[in-house]
mmCIF file of C-alpha atoms in Angstrom:
data_model
loop_
_atom_site.group_PDB
_atom_site.id
_atom_site.type_symbol
_atom_site.label_atom_id
_atom_site.label_comp_id
_atom_site.label_asym_id
_atom_site.label_seq_id
_atom_site.Cartn_x
_atom_site.Cartn_y
_atom_site.Cartn_z
ATOM 1 C CA MET A 1 -14.810 95.093 49.434
ATOM 2 C CA ASN A 2 -12.895 92.922 51.895
ATOM 3 C CA VAL A 3 -10.488 90.670 49.908
ATOM 4 C CA MET A 4 -7.842 88.480 51.569
ATOM 5 C CA GLN A 5 -5.412 86.336 49.611
ATOM 6 C CA LEU A 6 -5.119 82.721 50.715
ATOM 7 C CA VAL A 7 -2.879 81.198 48.013
ATOM 8 C CA VAL A 8 -1.728 82.653 44.695
ATOM 9 C CA ASN A 9 -0.529 80.760 41.599
ATOM 10 C CA THR A 10 0.098 77.486 43.407
ATOM 11 C CA GLU A 11 0.260 73.975 41.955
ATOM 12 C CA LYS A 12 -3.108 72.375 42.695
ATOM 13 C CA ASN A 13 -1.505 69.264 44.220
ATOM 14 C CA ALA A 14 0.204 71.425 46.849
ATOM 15 C CA ILE A 15 -3.303 72.061 48.209
ATOM 16 C CA LEU A 16 -5.009 68.857 47.118
ATOM 17 C CA TYR A 17 -2.541 66.453 48.760
ATOM 18 C CA PRO A 18 -2.857 67.750 52.370
ATOM 19 C CA LEU A 19 -6.577 68.302 51.857
ATOM 20 C CA GLN A 20 -7.136 64.660 50.864
ATOM 21 C CA MET A 21 -5.664 63.512 54.159
ATOM 22 C CA VAL A 22 -8.134 65.412 56.322
ATOM 23 C CA ILE A 23 -11.103 64.588 54.098
ATOM 24 C CA SER A 24 -10.694 60.888 54.957
ATOM 25 C CA ILE A 25 -12.582 61.231 58.276
ATOM 26 C CA VAL A 26 -15.330 63.547 56.995
ATOM 27 C CA GLU A 27 -18.547 61.522 56.891
ATOM 28 C CA LYS A 28 -21.107 62.102 54.155
ATOM 29 C CA LYS A 29 -23.859 62.136 56.768
ATOM 30 C CA ASN A 30 -23.199 63.768 60.137
ATOM 31 C CA ILE A 31 -25.333 64.299 63.211
ATOM 32 C CA LEU A 32 -23.781 67.771 63.353
ATOM 33 C CA PRO A 33 -24.008 69.363 59.868
ATOM 34 C CA ILE A 34 -20.954 71.522 60.557
ATOM 35 C CA LEU A 35 -18.769 68.377 60.618
ATOM 36 C CA SER A 36 -19.190 68.091 56.851
ATOM 37 C CA ASN A 37 -16.958 71.159 56.680
ATOM 38 C CA ILE A 38 -13.252 71.667 57.308
ATOM 39 C CA LEU A 39 -11.428 74.436 59.107
ATOM 40 C CA VAL A 40 -8.897 76.316 56.972
ATOM 41 C CA CYS A 41 -6.364 78.477 58.820
ATOM 42 C CA LYS A 42 -3.688 80.713 57.316
ATOM 43 C CA ASN A 43 -0.865 82.330 59.240
ATOM 44 C CA SER A 44 1.542 84.019 56.799
ATOM 45 C CA GLU A 45 2.754 81.294 54.415
ATOM 46 C CA LYS A 46 1.611 78.410 56.653
ATOM 47 C CA ILE A 47 -1.820 76.962 55.867
ATOM 48 C CA SER A 48 -3.531 74.217 57.831
ATOM 49 C CA PHE A 49 -6.573 72.075 57.027
ATOM 50 C CA LEU A 50 -8.448 70.533 59.965
ATOM 51 C CA SER A 51 -11.322 68.061 60.135
ATOM 52 C CA THR A 52 -12.922 66.193 63.026
ATOM 53 C CA ASP A 53 -15.794 63.878 63.886
ATOM 54 C CA THR A 54 -15.406 64.874 67.587
ATOM 55 C CA GLU A 55 -13.685 61.509 68.297
ATOM 56 C CA VAL A 56 -10.650 61.898 66.042
ATOM 57 C CA GLN A 57 -9.155 65.055 64.535
ATOM 58 C CA ILE A 58 -6.654 65.467 61.687
ATOM 59 C CA THR A 59 -4.644 68.573 60.866
ATOM 60 C CA THR A 60 -2.325 68.860 57.866
ATOM 61 C CA TYR A 61 0.082 71.693 57.108
ATOM 62 C CA THR A 62 1.465 73.165 53.906
ATOM 63 C CA ALA A 63 3.556 76.293 53.199
ATOM 64 C CA VAL A 64 1.700 77.782 50.224
ATOM 65 C CA GLY A 65 0.105 80.836 51.863
ATOM 66 C CA TYR A 66 0.420 84.255 50.264
ATOM 67 C CA GLY A 67 1.268 87.393 52.242
ATOM 68 C CA ASN A 68 1.466 88.008 55.979
ATOM 69 C CA SER A 69 -2.256 87.941 56.764
ATOM 70 C CA SER A 70 -4.034 85.552 59.116
ATOM 71 C CA ILE A 71 -7.293 83.929 57.989
ATOM 72 C CA ASN A 72 -9.537 81.351 59.679
ATOM 73 C CA ILE A 73 -12.632 80.105 57.844
ATOM 74 C CA ILE A 74 -14.890 77.043 57.494
ATOM 75 C CA VAL A 75 -15.754 75.657 54.067
ATOM 76 C CA ALA A 76 -17.664 72.634 52.701
ATOM 77 C CA ALA A 77 -15.154 69.776 52.568
ATOM 78 C CA ARG A 78 -16.469 67.702 49.648
ATOM 79 C CA LYS A 79 -17.173 70.651 47.370
ATOM 80 C CA PHE A 80 -13.740 72.135 48.024
ATOM 81 C CA ILE A 81 -11.855 68.950 47.235
ATOM 82 C CA ASP A 82 -14.056 67.993 44.272
ATOM 83 C CA ILE A 83 -13.399 71.392 42.700
ATOM 84 C CA LEU A 84 -9.642 71.013 43.116
ATOM 85 C CA ARG A 85 -9.688 67.478 41.702
ATOM 86 C CA SER A 86 -11.584 68.666 38.627
ATOM 87 C CA LEU A 87 -9.116 71.423 37.746
ATOM 88 C CA PRO A 88 -6.532 70.877 34.968
ATOM 89 C CA GLU A 89 -3.103 69.670 36.075
ATOM 90 C CA THR A 90 -1.401 72.278 33.912
ATOM 91 C CA GLU A 91 -3.081 75.342 35.438
ATOM 92 C CA LYS A 92 -2.063 77.178 38.635
ATOM 93 C CA VAL A 93 -4.625 77.761 41.396
ATOM 94 C CA THR A 94 -5.418 81.020 43.189
ATOM 95 C CA ILE A 95 -7.678 81.104 46.249
ATOM 96 C CA TYR A 96 -8.865 84.139 48.163
ATOM 97 C CA ILE A 97 -11.586 85.145 50.589
ATOM 98 C CA GLU A 98 -14.049 87.885 49.610
ATOM 99 C CA ASN A 99 -17.122 88.942 51.593
ATOM 100 C CA LYS A 100 -17.396 85.618 53.485
ATOM 101 C CA HIS A 101 -16.939 83.539 50.349
ATOM 102 C CA MET A 102 -14.018 81.472 49.104
ATOM 103 C CA LEU A 103 -13.118 82.166 45.464
ATOM 104 C CA ILE A 104 -11.136 79.523 43.574
ATOM 105 C CA LYS A 105 -9.621 80.463 40.217
ATOM 106 C CA SER A 106 -7.673 78.319 37.774
ATOM 107 C CA GLY A 107 -7.242 79.253 34.129
ATOM 108 C CA LYS A 108 -10.685 80.237 32.885
ATOM 109 C CA SER A 109 -12.477 78.394 35.720
ATOM 110 C CA LYS A 110 -13.896 80.256 38.705
ATOM 111 C CA PHE A 111 -15.823 78.897 41.711
ATOM 112 C CA THR A 112 -17.398 80.635 44.697
ATOM 113 C CA LEU A 113 -18.056 78.753 47.939
ATOM 114 C CA GLN A 114 -19.832 79.998 51.034
ATOM 115 C CA THR A 115 -17.762 80.103 54.230
ATOM 116 C CA LEU A 116 -18.693 80.131 57.909
ATOM 117 C CA ASP A 117 -17.182 81.724 60.989
ATOM 118 C CA ALA A 118 -14.259 79.640 62.254
ATOM 119 C CA LYS A 119 -15.440 80.090 65.860
ATOM 120 C CA GLU A 120 -18.344 77.722 65.147
ATOM 121 C CA TYR A 121 -16.091 74.745 64.417
ATOM 122 C CA PRO A 122 -15.968 72.109 67.240
ATOM 123 C CA ILE A 123 -12.211 71.689 67.654
ATOM 124 C CA MET A 124 -11.255 68.921 70.089
ATOM 125 C CA THR A 125 -9.853 69.999 73.453
ATOM 126 C CA LEU A 126 -6.171 69.084 73.729
ATOM 127 C CA ASN A 127 -4.681 67.665 76.877
ATOM 128 C CA SER A 128 -2.293 70.104 78.515
ATOM 129 C CA LYS A 129 -0.069 67.233 79.612
ATOM 130 C CA TYR A 130 0.623 63.699 78.385
ATOM 131 C CA ASP A 131 1.723 60.794 80.586
ATOM 132 C CA PHE A 132 4.503 59.633 78.283
ATOM 133 C CA GLU A 133 5.973 60.359 74.862
ATOM 134 C CA PHE A 134 8.189 58.397 72.486
ATOM 135 C CA THR A 135 9.201 58.169 68.835
ATOM 136 C CA LEU A 136 8.958 55.279 66.368
ATOM 137 C CA SER A 137 9.623 55.004 62.678
ATOM 138 C CA GLN A 138 6.537 55.234 60.501
ATOM 139 C CA LYS A 139 7.435 51.823 59.091
ATOM 140 C CA THR A 140 7.369 50.204 62.545
ATOM 141 C CA LEU A 141 4.057 51.721 63.592
ATOM 142 C CA LYS A 142 2.466 50.878 60.249
ATOM 143 C CA CYS A 143 3.683 47.279 60.569
ATOM 144 C CA ILE A 144 2.203 46.966 64.084
ATOM 145 C CA LEU A 145 -1.192 48.168 62.867
ATOM 146 C CA ASN A 146 -1.122 46.072 59.684
ATOM 147 C CA MET A 147 -0.511 42.876 61.639
ATOM 148 C CA VAL A 148 -3.645 43.138 63.781
ATOM 149 C CA TYR A 149 -6.156 45.646 62.351
ATOM 150 C CA PHE A 150 -8.418 43.162 60.542
ATOM 151 C CA SER A 151 -9.866 41.507 63.656
ATOM 152 C CA ILE A 152 -11.022 44.728 65.334
ATOM 153 C CA ALA A 153 -14.744 44.476 66.070
ATOM 154 C CA GLN A 154 -17.201 46.834 64.436
ATOM 155 C CA GLN A 155 -20.030 48.310 66.533
ATOM 156 C CA ASP A 156 -19.832 45.522 69.104
ATOM 157 C CA ILE A 157 -21.855 46.001 72.279
ATOM 158 C CA ARG A 158 -18.599 45.248 74.117
ATOM 159 C CA TYR A 159 -17.254 48.681 73.289
ATOM 160 C CA TYR A 160 -13.650 47.842 74.222
ATOM 161 C CA LEU A 161 -13.522 45.401 71.273
ATOM 162 C CA ASN A 162 -14.179 48.256 68.829
ATOM 163 C CA GLY A 163 -10.567 49.299 69.140
ATOM 164 C CA LEU A 164 -6.986 48.089 69.135
ATOM 165 C CA LEU A 165 -5.171 47.399 72.389
ATOM 166 C CA LEU A 166 -1.630 48.758 72.617
ATOM 167 C CA SER A 167 0.265 47.524 75.647
ATOM 168 C CA PHE A 168 3.614 49.128 76.511
ATOM 169 C CA GLN A 169 5.783 46.753 78.524
ATOM 170 C CA LYS A 170 9.496 47.362 79.219
ATOM 171 C CA LYS A 171 11.019 47.409 75.686
ATOM 172 C CA ASN A 172 8.014 45.875 73.957
ATOM 173 C CA ILE A 173 4.880 47.147 72.295
ATOM 174 C CA ILE A 174 2.125 44.531 72.168
ATOM 175 C CA ALA A 175 -0.858 45.012 69.850
ATOM 176 C CA VAL A 176 -4.023 42.937 70.253
ATOM 177 C CA SER A 177 -7.387 42.986 68.489
ATOM 178 C CA SER A 178 -10.440 40.755 68.764
ATOM 179 C CA ASP A 179 -14.037 40.642 67.583
ATOM 180 C CA GLY A 180 -14.974 37.805 69.944
ATOM 181 C CA HIS A 181 -14.573 35.127 67.249
ATOM 182 C CA ARG A 182 -10.848 35.580 66.658
ATOM 183 C CA LEU A 183 -7.920 37.257 68.354
ATOM 184 C CA THR A 184 -4.727 38.623 66.796
ATOM 185 C CA TYR A 185 -1.576 39.222 68.833
ATOM 186 C CA TYR A 186 1.624 40.911 67.692
ATOM 187 C CA GLN A 187 4.673 41.995 69.656
ATOM 188 C CA VAL A 188 7.558 44.212 68.570
ATOM 189 C CA ASN A 189 10.737 45.144 70.419
ATOM 190 C CA ILE A 190 11.804 48.805 70.328
ATOM 191 C CA ASP A 191 14.809 50.811 71.528
ATOM 192 C CA LYS A 192 12.892 52.735 74.190
ATOM 193 C CA LYS A 193 12.315 51.243 77.637
ATOM 194 C CA PHE A 194 8.970 52.086 79.230
ATOM 195 C CA SER A 195 9.267 52.887 82.929
ATOM 196 C CA SER A 196 5.921 51.246 83.729
ATOM 197 C CA CYS A 197 3.387 49.023 81.987
ATOM 198 C CA SER A 198 0.532 50.880 80.367
ATOM 199 C CA ASP A 199 -2.430 49.848 78.185
ATOM 200 C CA ILE A 200 -4.535 51.981 75.847
ATOM 201 C CA ILE A 201 -7.339 51.150 73.404
ATOM 202 C CA ILE A 202 -7.275 53.101 70.124
ATOM 203 C CA PRO A 203 -10.626 53.368 68.284
ATOM 204 C CA ARG A 204 -11.094 51.453 65.039
ATOM 205 C CA LYS A 205 -11.479 54.598 62.922
ATOM 206 C CA THR A 206 -8.223 56.051 64.228
ATOM 207 C CA VAL A 207 -6.376 52.808 63.438
ATOM 208 C CA PHE A 208 -7.676 52.744 59.859
ATOM 209 C CA THR A 209 -6.858 56.432 59.418
ATOM 210 C CA LEU A 210 -3.278 55.869 60.586
ATOM 211 C CA GLN A 211 -2.870 52.884 58.293
ATOM 212 C CA ARG A 212 -3.874 54.999 55.345
ATOM 213 C CA LEU A 213 -1.623 57.952 56.143
ATOM 214 C CA LEU A 214 1.549 56.330 57.509
ATOM 215 C CA GLU A 215 4.277 55.601 54.981
ATOM 216 C CA ASN A 216 6.416 52.482 54.855
ATOM 217 C CA LYS A 217 9.543 54.545 55.568
ATOM 218 C CA GLU A 218 11.968 55.123 58.428
ATOM 219 C CA ASN A 219 10.737 58.711 58.894
ATOM 220 C CA PRO A 220 9.865 59.403 62.564
ATOM 221 C CA VAL A 221 6.419 59.499 64.117
ATOM 222 C CA GLU A 222 5.971 61.063 67.548
ATOM 223 C CA LEU A 223 3.386 59.629 69.944
ATOM 224 C CA LYS A 224 2.059 61.431 73.016
ATOM 225 C CA ILE A 225 -0.227 59.402 75.259
ATOM 226 C CA SER A 226 -2.464 60.090 78.244
ATOM 227 C CA ASN A 227 -5.231 58.035 79.831
ATOM 228 C CA ASN A 228 -7.907 59.424 77.503
ATOM 229 C CA GLN A 229 -6.131 60.837 74.437
ATOM 230 C CA ILE A 230 -3.360 60.071 71.956
ATOM 231 C CA LYS A 231 -1.563 62.595 69.778
ATOM 232 C CA ILE A 232 0.407 61.406 66.755
ATOM 233 C CA ILE A 233 2.651 63.717 64.707
ATOM 234 C CA PHE A 234 4.432 62.867 61.462
ATOM 235 C CA SER A 235 5.150 64.343 58.013
ATOM 236 C CA ASN A 236 3.222 67.628 58.484
ATOM 237 C CA ILE A 237 0.263 65.658 59.860
ATOM 238 C CA GLU A 238 -1.171 65.810 63.364
ATOM 239 C CA ILE A 239 -3.782 63.294 64.547
ATOM 240 C CA ILE A 240 -5.535 63.627 67.894
ATOM 241 C CA SER A 241 -7.846 60.856 69.023
ATOM 242 C CA LYS A 242 -9.892 59.991 72.054
ATOM 243 C CA LEU A 243 -9.128 56.604 73.583
ATOM 244 C CA ILE A 244 -11.699 53.956 74.459
ATOM 245 C CA ASP A 245 -12.289 53.872 78.200
ATOM 246 C CA GLY A 246 -12.395 50.300 79.427
ATOM 247 C CA LYS A 247 -10.447 47.138 80.162
ATOM 248 C CA PHE A 248 -9.599 44.884 77.214
ATOM 249 C CA LEU A 249 -10.258 41.156 77.418
ATOM 250 C CA ASP A 250 -7.621 38.867 78.954
ATOM 251 C CA TYR A 251 -5.629 38.088 75.818
ATOM 252 C CA LYS A 252 -2.892 36.349 77.818
ATOM 253 C CA TYR A 253 -5.366 33.631 78.782
ATOM 254 C CA VAL A 254 -6.367 33.130 75.147
ATOM 255 C CA ILE A 255 -2.842 32.871 73.745
ATOM 256 C CA SER A 256 -1.675 30.616 76.581
ATOM 257 C CA ASN A 257 -3.821 27.711 75.340
ATOM 258 C CA LYS A 258 -1.945 24.456 74.820
ATOM 259 C CA TYR A 259 -2.315 22.774 71.422
ATOM 260 C CA GLU A 260 -1.705 19.054 71.041
ATOM 261 C CA LYS A 261 -1.246 18.915 67.271
ATOM 262 C CA SER A 262 0.374 21.153 64.665
ATOM 263 C CA PHE A 263 1.520 21.061 61.060
ATOM 264 C CA LEU A 264 3.348 23.255 58.559
ATOM 265 C CA VAL A 265 1.584 24.267 55.352
ATOM 266 C CA ASN A 266 2.477 26.496 52.415
ATOM 267 C CA ARG A 267 0.568 29.729 52.948
ATOM 268 C CA ASN A 268 0.007 30.532 49.289
ATOM 269 C CA LYS A 269 -1.193 27.021 48.355
ATOM 270 C CA LEU A 270 -3.688 26.991 51.201
ATOM 271 C CA LEU A 271 -4.832 30.520 50.364
ATOM 272 C CA ARG A 272 -5.444 29.687 46.689
ATOM 273 C CA SER A 273 -7.376 26.549 47.640
ATOM 274 C CA LEU A 274 -9.590 28.490 50.058
ATOM 275 C CA GLN A 275 -10.198 31.252 47.516
ATOM 276 C CA ARG A 276 -11.318 28.733 44.898
ATOM 277 C CA ILE A 277 -13.737 26.808 47.070
ATOM 278 C CA SER A 278 -15.092 30.002 48.664
ATOM 279 C CA ILE A 279 -16.963 30.567 45.383
ATOM 280 C CA ILE A 280 -19.380 27.887 46.570
ATOM 281 C CA SER A 281 -19.533 28.791 50.251
ATOM 282 C CA ASN A 282 -22.765 30.013 51.790
ATOM 283 C CA ASP A 283 -22.879 33.834 51.878
ATOM 284 C CA LYS A 284 -24.263 33.867 55.422
ATOM 285 C CA LEU A 285 -22.407 31.076 57.200
ATOM 286 C CA LYS A 286 -19.059 31.244 55.356
ATOM 287 C CA GLY A 287 -18.123 27.906 56.898
ATOM 288 C CA VAL A 288 -15.310 25.634 55.707
ATOM 289 C CA ARG A 289 -14.643 22.121 56.953
ATOM 290 C CA LEU A 290 -11.058 20.981 57.537
ATOM 291 C CA VAL A 291 -10.418 17.255 57.741
ATOM 292 C CA ILE A 292 -6.874 16.652 58.980
ATOM 293 C CA LYS A 293 -5.288 13.205 58.775
ATOM 294 C CA PRO A 294 -1.694 11.952 58.624
ATOM 295 C CA ASN A 295 0.005 13.728 55.673
ATOM 296 C CA TYR A 296 -3.394 14.874 54.363
ATOM 297 C CA LEU A 297 -5.614 17.965 54.572
ATOM 298 C CA LYS A 298 -9.010 18.122 52.919
ATOM 299 C CA ILE A 299 -11.003 21.345 52.861
ATOM 300 C CA THR A 300 -14.653 21.318 51.818
ATOM 301 C CA VAL A 301 -17.548 23.763 51.578
ATOM 302 C CA SER A 302 -21.196 23.421 50.634
ATOM 303 C CA SER A 303 -24.022 25.834 49.946
ATOM 304 C CA SER A 304 -27.674 25.785 51.000
ATOM 305 C CA ASN A 305 -28.713 24.466 47.561
ATOM 306 C CA ARG A 306 -26.383 21.449 47.805
ATOM 307 C CA GLU A 307 -23.479 22.821 45.783
ATOM 308 C CA LYS A 308 -20.112 21.530 46.965
ATOM 309 C CA ALA A 309 -16.394 22.130 46.486
ATOM 310 C CA SER A 310 -13.309 20.474 47.934
ATOM 311 C CA GLU A 311 -9.525 20.610 47.720
ATOM 312 C CA GLU A 312 -6.795 18.340 49.054
ATOM 313 C CA LEU A 313 -3.297 19.261 50.195
ATOM 314 C CA GLU A 314 -0.327 17.201 51.305
ATOM 315 C CA ILE A 315 0.935 18.166 54.755
ATOM 316 C CA ASN A 316 3.597 16.915 57.147
ATOM 317 C CA TYR A 317 1.314 15.652 59.920
ATOM 318 C CA ASN A 318 1.330 12.428 61.927
ATOM 319 C CA GLY A 319 -1.193 13.119 64.698
ATOM 320 C CA LYS A 320 -4.744 11.933 65.294
ATOM 321 C CA ASP A 321 -7.581 12.766 62.897
ATOM 322 C CA VAL A 322 -9.342 16.092 63.430
ATOM 323 C CA ASP A 323 -12.509 17.315 61.730
ATOM 324 C CA ILE A 324 -13.204 21.017 62.422
ATOM 325 C CA GLY A 325 -15.329 23.851 61.023
ATOM 326 C CA LEU A 326 -13.929 27.379 60.627
ATOM 327 C CA ASN A 327 -14.954 30.696 59.084
ATOM 328 C CA ILE A 328 -13.484 30.712 55.575
ATOM 329 C CA SER A 329 -13.487 34.520 55.328
ATOM 330 C CA TYR A 330 -11.375 34.797 58.484
ATOM 331 C CA LEU A 331 -8.913 32.229 57.125
ATOM 332 C CA ILE A 332 -8.565 33.953 53.769
ATOM 333 C CA GLU A 333 -8.130 37.332 55.456
ATOM 334 C CA ILE A 334 -5.269 36.234 57.694
ATOM 335 C CA LEU A 335 -3.492 34.319 54.918
ATOM 336 C CA ASN A 336 -3.768 37.357 52.656
ATOM 337 C CA ASN A 337 -2.331 39.597 55.331
ATOM 338 C CA LEU A 338 0.698 37.428 56.118
ATOM 339 C CA LYS A 339 3.622 37.359 53.671
ATOM 340 C CA ASN A 340 5.530 34.324 54.948
ATOM 341 C CA GLU A 341 6.084 31.311 52.721
ATOM 342 C CA ASN A 342 4.801 28.868 55.346
ATOM 343 C CA ILE A 343 2.521 29.015 58.374
ATOM 344 C CA ILE A 344 1.933 26.673 61.320
ATOM 345 C CA ILE A 345 -1.605 25.544 62.163
ATOM 346 C CA SER A 346 -2.019 24.214 65.698
ATOM 347 C CA LEU A 347 -5.136 22.642 67.213
ATOM 348 C CA SER A 348 -6.400 20.082 69.719
ATOM 349 C CA ASP A 349 -9.886 18.941 68.690
ATOM 350 C CA SER A 350 -12.993 20.037 66.802
ATOM 351 C CA LYS A 351 -14.366 22.037 69.736
ATOM 352 C CA SER A 352 -11.269 24.064 70.629
ATOM 353 C CA SER A 353 -9.648 27.121 69.065
ATOM 354 C CA VAL A 354 -7.140 26.972 66.219
ATOM 355 C CA LEU A 355 -3.831 28.834 66.305
ATOM 356 C CA ILE A 356 -2.100 30.193 63.199
ATOM 357 C CA SER A 357 1.495 31.254 63.745
ATOM 358 C CA ILE A 358 4.726 31.904 61.867
ATOM 359 C CA PRO A 359 7.621 29.392 61.937
ATOM 360 C CA GLU A 360 10.416 30.387 64.356
ATOM 361 C CA ASP A 361 8.599 33.584 65.333
ATOM 362 C CA ASN A 362 6.676 33.891 68.605
ATOM 363 C CA ASN A 363 5.778 37.535 68.015
ATOM 364 C CA PHE A 364 2.622 36.786 66.018
ATOM 365 C CA GLN A 365 -0.366 34.642 66.984
ATOM 366 C CA TYR A 366 -3.804 34.400 65.406
ATOM 367 C CA THR A 367 -6.415 32.473 67.380
ATOM 368 C CA LEU A 368 -9.665 31.446 65.682
ATOM 369 C CA MET A 369 -12.702 29.877 67.321
ATOM 370 C CA PRO A 370 -14.350 26.881 65.623
ATOM 371 C CA MET A 371 -17.854 26.991 64.163
ATOM 372 C CA ARG A 372 -20.526 24.342 63.775
ATOM 373 C CA ILE A 373 -21.152 23.299 60.159
#
């Protein structure tokens, strides 16, 4: 009988925590059935869990291995993690491999899972060399992603919109996302100076995965970038992702628009008003009408069965009247994402885009196209 110890008498969370991170990209339905599994590798006390969808790959590491043996096996991801989650918090966990099966023991519970040969797992090919490397704090990278992620397109025929543009320019990192109806721009200054300008497009799934795993701390994250791949290392986690091949839209043209009128409004008051009247808004159109007059903002919605709702706000505005239609979901989303007390809304007429920005801060711009109501 061939028995190999994987872990012995370990707290279940020591295995569950790193396992949960790699499970996040495992789809319930895969074109390749093997992708519903994860690769488990043991080298002495170091154990790694790896998952991939062939576009992005996550590896996590933990030092809970038992003995000096080396083991590489494939096991069903969901079953493995569901078993661990179901086990009592008070009991230790022992895992070993016996005759091509994984045995999991905890207290009086015992589970046996089938394993596969590790050679069958489609590990992504790593670049032997990266064009440039640098380090940020996790907090900074998380902030960059959080400021722009929500306007990334989803399954757009313009494939370059299904990702986030990162542009590295001198001492600045610029992040831009757009779904064709709105565009979000955010710039942050860092200590490193980039020797040349470079643009990459990170896929939507990779962005959302990073958002979930990065912590709001000063701990370092290392980025290695080439023309077709990015490697990100932090906190015993390694993420490798393909990059989207293509040229992003000309965001500089969009954000260079001149706006004739602008006004300051309390973000929270506007958000609460929009949330209330959105109860009535049409599920398909999601349109809201903004009527802007001197010192006065009226927002109204109506549904297909003639239901209506409106709210009025006092604003500091002395320009010409403007009557414009916008997507209420997009407005609520951006106001929810920002944390500032006030925002600036700039516009020209009912047919031109609207700009939402932050007072005394040129690093963030959110441009929204009007809609016919």
